[in-house]
């Protein structure tokens, strides 16, 4: 996991590498080993989703959000390996956590 910061300590883009291919039906749309950039979602990208669903790593919510904030674009109806979906969800969760919560968690480690 890699981060890029544009302001202060908070990254606006996070990255992860796919463990497995992302497929549309039987066709590979994004090959394993591809680096996926995840952009911090704004209110527009979150429209129609609930923060509760995202915080629970709800698969449907993550699939709806993915095409809005990923490069290359992971399409909503694409099939992802559960480990890759978990990586994506982790990046989303990190964006949603308030800075104070992140600082408190890092102090307990």
CSV table of C-alpha atoms in Angstrom, one decimal:
chain,number,residue,atom,x,y,z
A,1,UNK,CA,0.0,0.0,0.0
A,2,UNK,CA,1.4,3.3,-1.1
A,3,UNK,CA,0.1,6.8,-0.4
A,4,UNK,CA,0.4,10.2,-2.1
A,5,UNK,CA,-0.3,13.4,-0.1
A,6,UNK,CA,-1.4,16.7,-1.6
A,7,UNK,CA,-2.1,18.5,1.7
A,8,UNK,CA,-0.6,17.9,5.1
A,9,UNK,CA,-0.4,14.3,6.2
A,10,UNK,CA,-3.7,13.1,4.7
A,11,UNK,CA,-3.3,11.2,1.4
A,12,UNK,CA,-5.7,11.9,-1.4
A,13,UNK,CA,-4.7,8.9,-3.4
A,14,UNK,CA,-3.8,5.4,-2.2
A,15,UNK,CA,-2.6,2.5,-4.2
A,16,UNK,CA,-2.6,-1.3,-4.1
A,17,UNK,CA,-1.7,-4.1,-6.5
A,18,UNK,CA,-4.2,-6.6,-7.7
A,19,UNK,CA,-3.5,-10.2,-6.6
A,20,UNK,CA,-5.8,-11.6,-9.2
A,21,UNK,CA,-7.4,-10.5,-12.5
A,22,UNK,CA,-10.6,-8.4,-12.4
A,23,UNK,CA,-13.1,-9.9,-14.9
A,24,UNK,CA,-16.2,-8.9,-16.8
A,25,UNK,CA,-17.9,-12.2,-17.4
A,26,UNK,CA,-15.1,-14.5,-18.6
A,27,UNK,CA,-13.0,-11.7,-20.1
A,28,UNK,CA,-10.1,-10.1,-18.1
A,29,UNK,CA,-10.7,-6.4,-17.8
A,30,UNK,CA,-7.7,-5.6,-15.5
A,31,UNK,CA,-4.8,-8.0,-15.2
A,32,UNK,CA,-3.3,-9.2,-11.9
A,33,UNK,CA,-0.3,-7.2,-10.8
A,34,UNK,CA,-1.8,-4.0,-12.0
A,35,UNK,CA,-1.5,-1.1,-9.6
A,36,UNK,CA,-4.9,0.4,-8.8
A,37,UNK,CA,-5.1,4.1,-7.7
A,38,UNK,CA,-7.9,4.8,-5.3
A,39,UNK,CA,-8.9,8.5,-5.0
A,40,UNK,CA,-10.4,9.9,-1.8
A,41,UNK,CA,-14.2,10.0,-2.4
A,42,UNK,CA,-16.0,13.3,-2.2
A,43,UNK,CA,-19.7,13.8,-1.4
A,44,UNK,CA,-20.6,13.3,-5.1
A,45,UNK,CA,-18.9,9.9,-5.4
A,46,UNK,CA,-20.7,8.9,-2.2
A,47,UNK,CA,-24.1,9.8,-3.5
A,48,UNK,CA,-26.6,6.9,-3.2
A,49,UNK,CA,-24.4,5.1,-0.7
A,50,UNK,CA,-24.4,5.0,3.0
A,51,UNK,CA,-21.3,5.5,5.2
A,52,UNK,CA,-22.6,2.7,7.4
A,53,UNK,CA,-22.5,0.2,4.4
A,54,UNK,CA,-19.0,1.3,3.4
A,55,UNK,CA,-17.8,1.1,7.0
A,56,UNK,CA,-19.1,-2.5,7.1
A,57,UNK,CA,-17.3,-3.2,3.9
A,58,UNK,CA,-20.6,-4.1,2.2
A,59,UNK,CA,-19.7,-5.7,-1.1
A,60,UNK,CA,-22.6,-4.0,-3.0
A,61,UNK,CA,-21.6,-0.6,-1.7
A,62,UNK,CA,-17.9,-1.2,-2.6
A,63,UNK,CA,-18.9,-2.3,-6.1
A,64,UNK,CA,-20.9,0.8,-6.6
A,65,UNK,CA,-18.1,3.1,-5.4
A,66,UNK,CA,-15.3,1.4,-7.2
A,67,UNK,CA,-15.9,2.9,-10.7
A,68,UNK,CA,-16.2,6.3,-9.2
A,69,UNK,CA,-12.8,6.5,-7.5
A,70,UNK,CA,-10.4,3.9,-9.2
A,71,UNK,CA,-7.9,4.2,-11.9
A,72,UNK,CA,-7.9,2.1,-14.0
A,73,UNK,CA,-11.6,2.0,-13.5
A,74,UNK,CA,-13.0,-1.1,-11.8
A,75,UNK,CA,-16.5,-1.4,-13.3
A,76,UNK,CA,-19.5,-2.0,-11.0
A,77,UNK,CA,-20.4,-5.4,-12.5
A,78,UNK,CA,-16.8,-6.7,-12.5
A,79,UNK,CA,-15.8,-9.7,-10.5
A,80,UNK,CA,-13.0,-9.2,-8.1
A,81,UNK,CA,-11.1,-11.7,-5.9
A,82,UNK,CA,-12.1,-11.3,-2.3
A,83,UNK,CA,-8.6,-10.4,-1.2
A,84,UNK,CA,-8.5,-7.6,-3.8
A,85,UNK,CA,-11.9,-6.4,-2.7
A,86,UNK,CA,-10.7,-6.3,0.9
A,87,UNK,CA,-7.7,-4.3,-0.2
A,88,UNK,CA,-9.9,-1.8,-1.9
A,89,UNK,CA,-12.3,-1.7,1.1
A,90,UNK,CA,-9.4,-1.1,3.4
A,91,UNK,CA,-8.3,1.9,1.4
A,92,UNK,CA,-11.9,3.3,1.4
A,93,UNK,CA,-12.1,2.8,5.2
A,94,UNK,CA,-8.9,4.7,5.7
A,95,UNK,CA,-10.3,7.6,3.8
A,96,UNK,CA,-13.5,7.6,5.9
A,97,UNK,CA,-11.8,7.5,9.3
A,98,UNK,CA,-11.4,10.9,11.0
A,99,UNK,CA,-7.8,12.0,11.6
A,100,UNK,CA,-8.3,11.9,15.4
A,101,UNK,CA,-9.3,8.2,15.2
A,102,UNK,CA,-6.3,7.4,13.1
A,103,UNK,CA,-4.0,9.2,15.6
A,104,UNK,CA,-5.6,7.5,18.6
A,105,UNK,CA,-5.1,4.1,16.9
A,106,UNK,CA,-1.5,4.8,16.0
A,107,UNK,CA,-0.8,5.8,19.7
A,108,UNK,CA,-2.0,2.4,20.9
A,109,UNK,CA,0.3,0.4,18.6
